[in-house]
Structures are given as C-alpha cells and as structure tokens.
XYZ file of C-alpha atoms in Angstrom:
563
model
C -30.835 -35.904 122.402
C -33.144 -37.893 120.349
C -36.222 -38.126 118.439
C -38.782 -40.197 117.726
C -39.005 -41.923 113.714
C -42.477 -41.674 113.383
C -43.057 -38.305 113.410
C -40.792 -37.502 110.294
C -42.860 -39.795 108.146
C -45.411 -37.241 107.698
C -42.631 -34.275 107.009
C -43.084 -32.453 103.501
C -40.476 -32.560 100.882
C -37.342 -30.390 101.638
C -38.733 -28.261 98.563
C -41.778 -27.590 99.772
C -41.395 -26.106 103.367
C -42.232 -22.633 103.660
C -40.734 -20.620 106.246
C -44.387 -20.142 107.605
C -44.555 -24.388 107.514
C -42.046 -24.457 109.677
C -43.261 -22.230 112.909
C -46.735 -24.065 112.327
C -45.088 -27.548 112.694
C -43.928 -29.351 116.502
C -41.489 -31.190 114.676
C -40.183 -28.745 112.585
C -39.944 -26.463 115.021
C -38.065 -29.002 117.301
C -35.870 -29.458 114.145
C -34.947 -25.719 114.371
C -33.606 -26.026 117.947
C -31.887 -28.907 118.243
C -29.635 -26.975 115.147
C -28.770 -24.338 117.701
C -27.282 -27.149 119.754
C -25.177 -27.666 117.084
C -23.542 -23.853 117.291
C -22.594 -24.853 121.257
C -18.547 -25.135 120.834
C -17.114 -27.994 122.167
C -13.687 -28.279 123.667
C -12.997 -31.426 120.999
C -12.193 -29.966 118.042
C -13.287 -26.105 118.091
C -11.901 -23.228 119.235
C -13.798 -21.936 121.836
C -13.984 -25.040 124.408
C -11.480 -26.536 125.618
C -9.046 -28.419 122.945
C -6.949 -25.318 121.756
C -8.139 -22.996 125.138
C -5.172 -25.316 127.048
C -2.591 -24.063 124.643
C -3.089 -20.189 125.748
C -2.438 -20.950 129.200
C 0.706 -22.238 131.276
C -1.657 -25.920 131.516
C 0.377 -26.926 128.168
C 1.887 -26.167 124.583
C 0.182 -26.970 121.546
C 2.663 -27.980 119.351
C -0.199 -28.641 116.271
C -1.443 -25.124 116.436
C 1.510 -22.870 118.086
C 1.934 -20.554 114.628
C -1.366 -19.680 115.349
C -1.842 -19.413 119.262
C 1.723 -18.238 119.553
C 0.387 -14.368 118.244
C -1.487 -14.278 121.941
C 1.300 -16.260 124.467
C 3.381 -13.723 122.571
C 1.627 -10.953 123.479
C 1.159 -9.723 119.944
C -2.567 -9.559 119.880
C -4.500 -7.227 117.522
C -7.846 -5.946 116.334
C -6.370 -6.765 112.768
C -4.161 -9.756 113.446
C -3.845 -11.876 110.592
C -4.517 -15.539 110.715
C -6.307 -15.260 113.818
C -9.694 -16.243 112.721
C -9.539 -18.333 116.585
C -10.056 -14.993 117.966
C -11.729 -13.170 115.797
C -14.090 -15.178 114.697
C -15.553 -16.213 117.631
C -17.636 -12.368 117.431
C -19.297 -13.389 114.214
C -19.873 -17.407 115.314
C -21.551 -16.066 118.628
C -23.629 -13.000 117.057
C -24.740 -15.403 114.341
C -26.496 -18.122 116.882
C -27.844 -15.234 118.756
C -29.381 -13.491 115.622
C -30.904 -18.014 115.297
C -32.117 -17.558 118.871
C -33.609 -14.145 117.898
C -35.575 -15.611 115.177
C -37.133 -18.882 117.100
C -38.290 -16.334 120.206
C -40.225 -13.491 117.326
C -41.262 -16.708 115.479
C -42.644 -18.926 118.175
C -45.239 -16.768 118.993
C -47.094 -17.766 115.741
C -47.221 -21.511 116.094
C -51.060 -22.198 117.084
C -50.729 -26.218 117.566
C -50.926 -27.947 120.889
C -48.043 -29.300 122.903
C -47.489 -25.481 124.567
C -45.761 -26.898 127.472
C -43.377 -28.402 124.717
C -43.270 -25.003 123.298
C -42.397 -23.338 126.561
C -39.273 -25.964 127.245
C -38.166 -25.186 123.643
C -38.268 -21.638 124.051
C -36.353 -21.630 127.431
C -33.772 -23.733 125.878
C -33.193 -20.989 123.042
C -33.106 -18.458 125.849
C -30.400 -20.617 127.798
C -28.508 -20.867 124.031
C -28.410 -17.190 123.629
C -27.500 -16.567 127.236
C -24.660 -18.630 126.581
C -23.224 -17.121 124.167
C -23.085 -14.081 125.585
C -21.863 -15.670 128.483
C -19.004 -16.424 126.333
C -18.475 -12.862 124.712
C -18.556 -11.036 127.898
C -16.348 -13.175 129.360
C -14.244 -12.239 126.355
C -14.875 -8.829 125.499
C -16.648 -6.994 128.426
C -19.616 -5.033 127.562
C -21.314 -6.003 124.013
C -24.574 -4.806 122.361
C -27.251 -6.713 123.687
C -29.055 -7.990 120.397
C -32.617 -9.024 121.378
C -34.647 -8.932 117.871
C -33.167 -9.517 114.373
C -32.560 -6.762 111.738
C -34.098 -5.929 108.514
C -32.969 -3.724 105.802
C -34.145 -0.400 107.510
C -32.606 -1.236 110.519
C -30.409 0.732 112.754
C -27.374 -1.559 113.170
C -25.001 0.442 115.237
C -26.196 -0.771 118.747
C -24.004 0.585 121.170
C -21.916 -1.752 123.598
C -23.882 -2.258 126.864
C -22.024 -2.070 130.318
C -20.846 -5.147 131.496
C -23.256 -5.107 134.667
C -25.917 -4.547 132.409
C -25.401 -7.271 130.685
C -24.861 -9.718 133.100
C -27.943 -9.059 134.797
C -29.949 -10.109 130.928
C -28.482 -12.722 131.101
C -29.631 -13.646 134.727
C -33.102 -12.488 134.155
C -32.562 -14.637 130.776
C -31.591 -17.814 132.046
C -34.347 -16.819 135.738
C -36.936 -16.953 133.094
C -35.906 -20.185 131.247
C -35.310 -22.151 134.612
C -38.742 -22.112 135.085
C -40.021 -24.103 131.927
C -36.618 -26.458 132.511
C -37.014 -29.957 133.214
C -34.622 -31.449 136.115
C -31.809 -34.289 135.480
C -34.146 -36.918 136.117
C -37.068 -35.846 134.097
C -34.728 -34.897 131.030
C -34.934 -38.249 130.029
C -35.278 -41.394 126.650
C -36.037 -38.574 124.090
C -34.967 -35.825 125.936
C -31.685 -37.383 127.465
C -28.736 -34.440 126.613
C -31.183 -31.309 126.402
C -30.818 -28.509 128.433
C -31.943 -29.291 132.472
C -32.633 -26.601 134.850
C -29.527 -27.733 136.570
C -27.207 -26.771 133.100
C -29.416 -23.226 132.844
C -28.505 -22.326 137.257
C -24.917 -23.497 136.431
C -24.546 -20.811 133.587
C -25.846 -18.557 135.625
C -23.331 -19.397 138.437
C -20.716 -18.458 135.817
C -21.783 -15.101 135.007
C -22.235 -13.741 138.788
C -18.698 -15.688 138.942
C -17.350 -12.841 136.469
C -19.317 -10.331 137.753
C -17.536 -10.892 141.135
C -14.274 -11.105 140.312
C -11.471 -8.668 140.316
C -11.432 -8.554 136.556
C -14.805 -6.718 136.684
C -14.850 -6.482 140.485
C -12.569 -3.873 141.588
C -13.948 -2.562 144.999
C -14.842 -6.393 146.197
C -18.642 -5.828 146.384
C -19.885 -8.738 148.478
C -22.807 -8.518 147.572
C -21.942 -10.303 144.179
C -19.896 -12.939 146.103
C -23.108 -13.424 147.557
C -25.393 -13.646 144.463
C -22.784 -16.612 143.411
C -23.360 -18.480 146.792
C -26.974 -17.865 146.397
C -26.959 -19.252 142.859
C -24.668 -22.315 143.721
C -27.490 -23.585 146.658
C -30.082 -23.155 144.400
C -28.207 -25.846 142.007
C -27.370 -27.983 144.969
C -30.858 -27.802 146.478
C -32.312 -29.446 142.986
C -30.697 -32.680 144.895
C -30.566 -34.132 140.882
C -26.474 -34.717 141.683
C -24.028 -35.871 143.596
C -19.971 -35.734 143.224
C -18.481 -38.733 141.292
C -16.141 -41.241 142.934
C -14.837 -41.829 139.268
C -12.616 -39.106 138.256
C -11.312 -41.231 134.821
C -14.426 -42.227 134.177
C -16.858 -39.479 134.487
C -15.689 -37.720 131.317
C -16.507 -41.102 129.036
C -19.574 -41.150 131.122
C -22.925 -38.474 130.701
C -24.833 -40.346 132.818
C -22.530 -39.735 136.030
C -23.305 -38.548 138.745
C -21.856 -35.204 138.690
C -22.678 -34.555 134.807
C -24.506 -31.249 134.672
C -24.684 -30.571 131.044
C -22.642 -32.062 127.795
C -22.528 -32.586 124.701
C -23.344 -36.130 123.072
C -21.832 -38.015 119.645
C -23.613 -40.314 118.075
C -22.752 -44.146 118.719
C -23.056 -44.350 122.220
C -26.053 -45.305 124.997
C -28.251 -47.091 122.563
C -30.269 -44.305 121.317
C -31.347 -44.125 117.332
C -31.427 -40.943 115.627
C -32.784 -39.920 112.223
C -30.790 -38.137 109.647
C -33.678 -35.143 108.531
C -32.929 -31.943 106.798
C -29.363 -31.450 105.959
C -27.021 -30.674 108.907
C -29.248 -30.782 111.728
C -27.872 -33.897 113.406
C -24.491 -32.916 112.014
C -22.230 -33.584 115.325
C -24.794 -36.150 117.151
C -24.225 -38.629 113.850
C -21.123 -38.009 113.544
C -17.959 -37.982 115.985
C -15.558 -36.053 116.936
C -11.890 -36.661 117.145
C -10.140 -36.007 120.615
C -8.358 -39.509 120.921
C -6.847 -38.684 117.377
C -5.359 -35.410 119.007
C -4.494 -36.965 122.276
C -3.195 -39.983 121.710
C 0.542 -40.300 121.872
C 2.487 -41.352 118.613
C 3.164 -44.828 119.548
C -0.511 -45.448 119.517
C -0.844 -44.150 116.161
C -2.263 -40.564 117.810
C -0.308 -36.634 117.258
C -0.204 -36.028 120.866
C -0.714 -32.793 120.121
C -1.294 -30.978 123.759
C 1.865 -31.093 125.883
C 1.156 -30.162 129.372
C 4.455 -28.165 130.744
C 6.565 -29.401 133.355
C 5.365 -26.443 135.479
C 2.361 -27.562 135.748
C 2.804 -31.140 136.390
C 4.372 -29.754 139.010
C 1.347 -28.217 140.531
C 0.311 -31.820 141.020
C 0.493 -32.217 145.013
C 2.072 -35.409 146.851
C -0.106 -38.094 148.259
C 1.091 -36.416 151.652
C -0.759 -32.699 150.656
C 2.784 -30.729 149.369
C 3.682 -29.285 146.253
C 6.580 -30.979 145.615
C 8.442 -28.941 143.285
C 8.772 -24.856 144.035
C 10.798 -23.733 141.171
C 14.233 -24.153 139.417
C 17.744 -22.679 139.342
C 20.590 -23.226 136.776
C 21.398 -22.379 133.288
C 18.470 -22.712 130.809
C 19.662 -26.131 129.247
C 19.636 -27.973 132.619
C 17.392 -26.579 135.072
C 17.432 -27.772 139.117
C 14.468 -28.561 140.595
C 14.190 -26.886 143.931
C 12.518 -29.184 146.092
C 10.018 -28.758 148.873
C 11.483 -29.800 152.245
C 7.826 -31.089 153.404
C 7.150 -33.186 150.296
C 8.952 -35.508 152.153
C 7.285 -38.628 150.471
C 8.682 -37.252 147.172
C 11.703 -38.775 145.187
C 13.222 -36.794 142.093
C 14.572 -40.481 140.584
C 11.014 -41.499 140.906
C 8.959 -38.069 139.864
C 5.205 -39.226 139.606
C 5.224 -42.049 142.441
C 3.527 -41.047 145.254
C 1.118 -37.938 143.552
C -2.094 -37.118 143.702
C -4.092 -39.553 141.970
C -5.641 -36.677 139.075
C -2.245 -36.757 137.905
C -2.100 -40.052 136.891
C -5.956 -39.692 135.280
C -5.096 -36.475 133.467
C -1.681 -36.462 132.119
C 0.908 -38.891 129.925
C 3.767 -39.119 131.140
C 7.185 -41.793 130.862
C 6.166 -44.749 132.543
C 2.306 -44.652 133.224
C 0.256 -47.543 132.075
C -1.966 -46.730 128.775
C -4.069 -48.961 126.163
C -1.967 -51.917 128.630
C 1.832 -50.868 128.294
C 3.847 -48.654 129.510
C 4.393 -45.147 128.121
C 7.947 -44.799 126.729
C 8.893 -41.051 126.687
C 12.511 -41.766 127.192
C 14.798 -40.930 124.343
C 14.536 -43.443 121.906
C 11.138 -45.067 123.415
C 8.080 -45.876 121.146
C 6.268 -42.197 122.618
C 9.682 -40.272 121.980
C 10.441 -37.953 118.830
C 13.364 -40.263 118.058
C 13.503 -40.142 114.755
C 13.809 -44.397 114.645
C 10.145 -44.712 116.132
C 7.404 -44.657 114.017
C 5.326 -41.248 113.747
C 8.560 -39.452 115.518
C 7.214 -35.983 114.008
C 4.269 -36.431 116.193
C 6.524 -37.038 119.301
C 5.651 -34.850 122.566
C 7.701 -31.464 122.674
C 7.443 -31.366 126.349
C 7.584 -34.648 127.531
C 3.651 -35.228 128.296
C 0.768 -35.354 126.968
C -2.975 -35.238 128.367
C -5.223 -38.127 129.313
C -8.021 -36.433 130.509
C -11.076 -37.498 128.065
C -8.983 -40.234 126.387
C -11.293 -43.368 125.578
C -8.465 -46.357 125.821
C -10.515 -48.659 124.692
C -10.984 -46.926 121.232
C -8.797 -47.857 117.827
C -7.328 -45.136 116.104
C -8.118 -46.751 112.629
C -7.972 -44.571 109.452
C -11.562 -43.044 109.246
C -13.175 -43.462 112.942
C -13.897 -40.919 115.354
C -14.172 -40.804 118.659
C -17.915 -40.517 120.594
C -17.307 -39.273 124.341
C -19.496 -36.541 125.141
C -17.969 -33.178 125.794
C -18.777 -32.173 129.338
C -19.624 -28.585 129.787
C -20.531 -28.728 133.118
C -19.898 -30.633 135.754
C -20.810 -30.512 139.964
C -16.940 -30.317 141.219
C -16.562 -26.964 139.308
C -19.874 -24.864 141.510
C -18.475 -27.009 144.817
C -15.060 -25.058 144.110
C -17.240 -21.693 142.997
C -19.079 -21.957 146.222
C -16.091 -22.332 148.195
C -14.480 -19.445 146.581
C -17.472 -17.539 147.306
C -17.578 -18.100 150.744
C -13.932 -17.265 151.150
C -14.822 -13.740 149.767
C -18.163 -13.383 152.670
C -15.469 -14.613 155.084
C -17.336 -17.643 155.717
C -13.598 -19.634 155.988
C -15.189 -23.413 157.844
C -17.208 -23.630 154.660
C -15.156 -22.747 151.639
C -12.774 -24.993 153.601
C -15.797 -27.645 153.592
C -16.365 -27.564 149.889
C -13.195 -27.741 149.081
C -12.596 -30.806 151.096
C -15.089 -32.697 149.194
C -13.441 -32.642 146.167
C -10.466 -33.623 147.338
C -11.360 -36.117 149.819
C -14.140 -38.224 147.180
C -12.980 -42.051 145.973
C -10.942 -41.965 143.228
C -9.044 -39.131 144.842
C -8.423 -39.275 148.483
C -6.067 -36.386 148.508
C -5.621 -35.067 152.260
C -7.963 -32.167 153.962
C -6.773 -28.543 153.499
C -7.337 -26.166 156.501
C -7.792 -22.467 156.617
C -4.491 -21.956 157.687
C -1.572 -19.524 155.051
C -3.538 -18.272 152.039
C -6.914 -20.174 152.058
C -7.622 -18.315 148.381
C -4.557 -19.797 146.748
C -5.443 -23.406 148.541
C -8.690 -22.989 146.926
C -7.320 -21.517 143.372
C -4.941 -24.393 143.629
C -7.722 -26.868 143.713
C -9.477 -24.834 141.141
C -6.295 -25.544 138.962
C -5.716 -29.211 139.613
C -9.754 -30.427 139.159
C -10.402 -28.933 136.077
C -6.990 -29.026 134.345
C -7.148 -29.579 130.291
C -10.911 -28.912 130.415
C -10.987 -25.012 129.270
C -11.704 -23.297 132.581
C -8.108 -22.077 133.413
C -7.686 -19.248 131.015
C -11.012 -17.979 132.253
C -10.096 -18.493 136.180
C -6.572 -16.979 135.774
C -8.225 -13.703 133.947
C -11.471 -13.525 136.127
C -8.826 -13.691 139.366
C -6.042 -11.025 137.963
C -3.606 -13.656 137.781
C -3.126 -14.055 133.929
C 0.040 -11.353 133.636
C 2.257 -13.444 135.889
C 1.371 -16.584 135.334
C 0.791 -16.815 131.626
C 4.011 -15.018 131.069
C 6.064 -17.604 132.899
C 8.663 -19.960 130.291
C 7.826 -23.647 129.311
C 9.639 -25.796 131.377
C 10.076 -29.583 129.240
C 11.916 -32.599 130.784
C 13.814 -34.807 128.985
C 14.113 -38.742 130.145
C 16.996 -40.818 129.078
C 17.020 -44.368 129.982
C 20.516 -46.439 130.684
C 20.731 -49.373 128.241
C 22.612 -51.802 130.740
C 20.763 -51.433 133.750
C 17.184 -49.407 132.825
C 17.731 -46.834 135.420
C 16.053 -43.399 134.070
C 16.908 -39.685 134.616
C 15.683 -36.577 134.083
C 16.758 -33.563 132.717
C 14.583 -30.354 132.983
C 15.205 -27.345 130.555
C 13.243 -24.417 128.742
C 11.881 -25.456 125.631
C 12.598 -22.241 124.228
C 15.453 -21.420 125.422
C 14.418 -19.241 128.152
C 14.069 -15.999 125.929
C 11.366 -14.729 127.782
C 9.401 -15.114 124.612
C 5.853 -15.510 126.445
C 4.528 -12.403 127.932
C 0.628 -11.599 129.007
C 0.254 -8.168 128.459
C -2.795 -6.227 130.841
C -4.616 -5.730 127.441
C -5.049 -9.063 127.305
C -7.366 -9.198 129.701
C -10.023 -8.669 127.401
C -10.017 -9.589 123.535
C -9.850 -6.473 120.808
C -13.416 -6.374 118.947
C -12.371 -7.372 115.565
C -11.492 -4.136 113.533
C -14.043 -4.953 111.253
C -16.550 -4.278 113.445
C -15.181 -1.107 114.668
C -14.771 -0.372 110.704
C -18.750 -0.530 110.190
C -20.119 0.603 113.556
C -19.457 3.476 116.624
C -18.056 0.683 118.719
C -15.792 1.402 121.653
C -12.740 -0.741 121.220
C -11.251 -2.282 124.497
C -8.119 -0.691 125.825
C -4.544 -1.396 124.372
C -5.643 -2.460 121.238
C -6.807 1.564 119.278
C-alpha cells in the first residue's frame, strides 16, 4: 500500500485539522483508512493470527508464552481469567475497529469532492474491515451484537447478541456489497498494490459460509450451506486473477505470487516509498515485524520459540503417500514408535528422508540444511539446550522448530526486523474448502480433484489420493499438512468437532543423541510432560467466554460452561 508524496504537501498542520477537515479531504480521508489496516492482526507478532494461534493447538508448544496459553491447553478457561488479556482482549480490539469502521461509513456521506469512484473503493474496503472482524468474533464467540452505527451519550448500549445465522448472513450481504466497488488482483496495482481486491473480500466470505456449514454451527448437515461455500469458492476461481504456486518456500517471502490472495506488507521491500504523515498511520508498513527473531533457532542467534510436537511431524506423509508413524507404546520416558507397515520407504534411523517435501519447507529439525549448515539438534549441537552452546536457554523444548515464513537470507542483528508480508489468504486454502465442500454434496471425483492439485503442484509432488477409506479425513489431512503454522488449525479442528480429542492429546518431544566416534544418531521419543494428561479440551471450549466485564455492564448471554 502506498501513496503518492505530492499530495501531502498541501496537508494542514496536525493542529489545525478539524474533524469536519478531515471527511472534506481525499487524502485525509484515505489517511483514515489505511489506519484501519493497521487494526488487521497479523500472525507475526499479535495474538490473533497466527504466531501464538500454533501454540493452542497439537501443531506445536510455545515455550516463550506457555504461562500464558497453558490456562486454555489446560482447560482452565474463564470469563475472569487472569492474565489472559490474549483472550479477552481480542472483544475490545475487534469492537474498537468496528466502532472506526462505523465512523468512516456515517462520515463518508458528507465528503462533497470528486474522486467518488475512489470514495466507493474506500468505503467497500471499510465494509470488508468490519466484516472481518466479525468474521473473527463469531468464529470465536458465536452470536455477537451486530454494531452498525456508533454511540453517543444517550445511547442504548445493551444490544443484544444476534444469532449466529443472522450474523453470518451481514456479513455476506456486507462483504456482496463491497465486492462490487473492489478492484481485481491485477488492477490493485503501483499505489494500490496490498489493498483489499475483490478476490481477498469473496475469500472472507468463503470463510464465514465455511463456519456456517460446519458441525460446530451445523448440526443437522444442511447442504444447502455446503453449497453456498462451493458457490462462493467458483466465484473466486472464476475472477481467473490466480493460479496455485509451484513455490511452496517461497510464496510466503513473496506477495506477488501467484496464489497470494490478500497480506499484509512491511516496509523495506518491492521498491515502493512511503511517507511518514500523522502519527501512527504507517505504523507497521514503516516499520517491521519480527518473525525470524521468534523463529530462528538459537544457534543463529534466534529464541526458537514455536516447537512443533513430534505428533505432528508425524502427520507428515512419506514420499510414497503413508503416514509413517501411527502412534506409540512404552513407558512415558521412552516411547516406541509404532510404525506403518505400508510406509515402506520409511526408515526410523533416518526419520525425515524420504517425506513429503512441506516438511522439509515448514519445520526445523536435526539435520536439515538452514542459513547453509546443518541444523544440530543433537545433544550437545549448536541448536541444542546444552548448556555449553551459546543461547542454550533458547534451545528447542521439543526438538523442532518452524520454518515456514523464515527469510534465510536475513541477519538477526541487534535492532532489525524482519519485512515478509503476512499472508492472510492464500488460493491452496479455498482449493481445500471447495473440496471439502463437495465431499459434503457428495460430489466425491471433485473434492478428490481439488485436493489433488495441491498435492500434485511443483515444489510438492506428493502422490494422488483417491476416494477410497475416509475421503473427509484424506481431505482434513491435507487441510492439516498445507496450512500448518499459519493459524488455520485451531479454527479447522473447532469448525469440524475435532478439537476435544485432538487438542487433548500429550506432547510427544524426541530427543537426538549423536555417537562421538562414529556420528551415527538416534532417537529417543518421550512426553515432554511427563504424560500427566495435563492437556485437556473441554466442549466449552468450543467457543470463547465473553469477557465478564461485558456481562458485568450489559444483558449479555454468556456462552455455555463458562456462568
């Protein structure tokens, strides 16, 4: 997102814009919205992307934030929990932007320049903002009061929660309305590069009908919500603006791939200039962000601070099509690896040889090749938490850590962040919607179809599935494996019903030693915490508790299990 220097020359001092100067003024106005960008979470370094999301689910541990996230993996949740602004605050962050978007769309009105076809692209990007956000909550919460004006003194401010259905469809009729003023891919472009595209405003829409249909708000299987997903889902694909990457490493350094939908931008990157105006407006798009800090592993300086879990790595399929590894037997401190008799091409000495490339591209392990040398995870190794290697304390807990997003190329010096975009969106996620969709309309050769094109695109060249056993956990699976360590899964394991079995599940780490004399390595695979059943996913989990402060001030229902 950029802008053009001229056109602030002519801006009055800070002191003397009126509120009235600003709805009467393109640039101002422009000013206004590209500040409600700024409230869009990223998955970088706030809570509700992606960064801390993985640490609530059985993708990984986060050993940097676990006195926090360990309240929910505990199942200790509460209206009133203390030190939980991650959860709770997230209420008053989204209703906040919304009352922002509620002030642009009553103040708009008002401006009486030229430009209106500017205007109307503005406006439909503060309608996709505020859809988005309570995109977010009811994907949280369930039904919420559906704010669409701000408040004055006089005000009645106990809105009652809407119904879930109801709210959904706002925010389809919401983002129908703001599609139309939406440029495509290729028009969003120089000045407008990183806005909101009509293709970013179908795909949110996508993900509400996805709620909508599943079981977690679905319970009678209604197809005809299964088929307002595969309705939405063609309309993004007939836009023809994108195309699935060949570059699964690569795409998440890169905006301009491909199979970018929508994403978030830092400045420092693709040549364009931006102007510092008006306090924090430009806040995140001058300044950085700093994932490589987070996911670096010690020996390059980083805290490696997301461990993916040995269970999970395991979900990783062989080059052949098999899951290689179906559980484990044997007392806590030294698990056995039961092995799948048709992983044939897999070899326990030699764990990650012979897996399915996304492995390699999205998680650290002992061995793999990163910044041009060799990971050493082994005990005693420059990644290890040895406590003769440098940075020890910020050693992986687990064994692992995640790639995904890395920028290798960047130099963790004292002071520098990191500038690859965020991406919000991207076209494998709605080919894996659509196939689940047509799974649930019983159109099986198609779901099949779309899943097969994920898998089967350079860069991956995993093997076809069929239709054949449980086509909905094939495409789950996939659903897992894509978009691991990029937020999704503790909204696909909810949204599916799967959350209380397989959030509750112990961390499995692994532990490599390495033989002095002849370098020979093995592994030993345990539960980090001792097996004590300590994680648990209770049903009420489902959905977050309203903050009790809000059920304090208000007639709010709270959700179940939390009164």
């Amino acid at each position: 997102m950029t802008a053009c220097n001229k056109d602030f020359l002519d801006l009055k001092p800070l002191d003397a814009i009126s509120e009235a100067d600003v709805w009467q003024d393109l640039n101002l106005i422009e000013l206004y919205v590209n500040d409600r960008y700024d409230e869009l979470p990223h998955g970088f370094c706030k809570w509700a992307g992606g960064l801390r999301m993985t640490g609530i689910t059985d993708e990984s541990y986060h050993m940097h934030e676990a006195r926090f996230l360990d309240k929910y993996t505990q199942g200790g949740l509460t209206s009133g929990s203390l030190n939980m602004y991650y959860f709770n605050g997230f209420w008053l962050d989204a209703y906040t932007a919304i009352r922002n978007d509620n002030i642009f769309l009553e103040k708009i009105s008002s401006y009486q320049g030229g430009e209106q076809e500017r205007i109307k692209q503005l406006t439909a990007e503060i309608r996709f903002l505020r859809a988005y956000f309570y995109t977010e909550l009811i994907s949280r919460y369930g039904g919420v009061p559906l704010i669409k004006k701000t408040f004055d003194l006089d005000s009645n401010f106990n809105v009652p929660r809407a119904s879930f259905n109801e709210c959904v469809q706002f925010i389809v009729d919401e983002l129908d309305q703001a599609i139309e003023d939406l440029p495509n891919r290729d028009e969003a472009v120089g000045e407008d590069f990183g806005r909101i595209t009509k293709g970013a405003a179908i795909g949110l829409k996508i993900r509400a009908l996805m709620f909508d249909a599943s079981p977690l708000f679905n319970k009678t299987n209604d197809q005809t919500r299964w088929q307002k997903v595969s309705q939405a889902c063609e309309e993004l694909f007939n836009l023809n603006q994108y195309s699935l990457s060949n570059d699964y490493p690569g795409l998440f350094l890169n905006p301009m791939d491909s199979g970018v939908i929508f994403f978030k931008q830092f400045l420092g990157q693709y040549g364009f200039e931006l102007v510092d105006v008006l306090s924090d407006y430009y806040y995140h798009y001058r300044g950085g962000q700093s994932i490589d800090e987070w996911r670096f592993p010690n020996g390059d300086g980083g805290w490696i601070s997301e461990n993916p879990r040995q269970e999970f790595v395991d979900q990783y399929e062989t080059t052949s099509g098999e899951i290689p590894v179906l559980g484990y037997t044997g007392s806590p401190n030294n698990l056995t690896p039961i092995i799948n008799p048709k992983a044939t091409n897999y070899n326990p000495s030699n764990p990650y040889q012979n897996r399915d490339p996304r492995l390699r591209y999205s998680v650290l392990y002992d061995g793999t090749t990163f910044k041009d040398r060799d990971l050493e995870f082994w005990d005693g190794g420059k990644d290890s938490r040895n406590t003769n290697v440098d940075f020890w304390w910020n050693g992986s807990m687990l064994g692992y850590g995640i790639r995904k997003s890395l920028d290798e190329s960047w130099s963790l010096n004292a002071g520098v962040s990191s500038h690859q975009p965020w991406i919000y969106m991207r076209l494998a996620e709605f080919y894996l919607t659509y196939a689940e969709a047509q799974y649930h309309l019983n159109n099986f050769p198609m779901a099949v179809e779309y899943v097969n094109k994920v898998r089967s695109r350079g860069s991956v060249n995993m093997p076809p599935i069929d239709a054949s056993g449980n086509l909905l956990e094939k495409i789950k699976h996939e659903r897992k494996i894509e978009l691991a360590f990029e937020g999704n899964r503790w909204y696909d394991a909810r949204r599916w019903l799967d959350a209380e079995a397989d959030f509750a599940k112990d961390i499995i780490a692994v532990q490599v030693k390495k033989d002095a004399n002849t370098g020979a390595k093995s592994y030993r695979y345990y539960y980090f915490e001792g097996g004590t059943g300590k994680r648990s996913f209770p049903t009420s989990h489902y959905l977050w508790p309203i903050p009790i402060e809000e059920i304090l001030k208000s007639n709010l229902e709270q959700n179940p299990g939390y009164n």
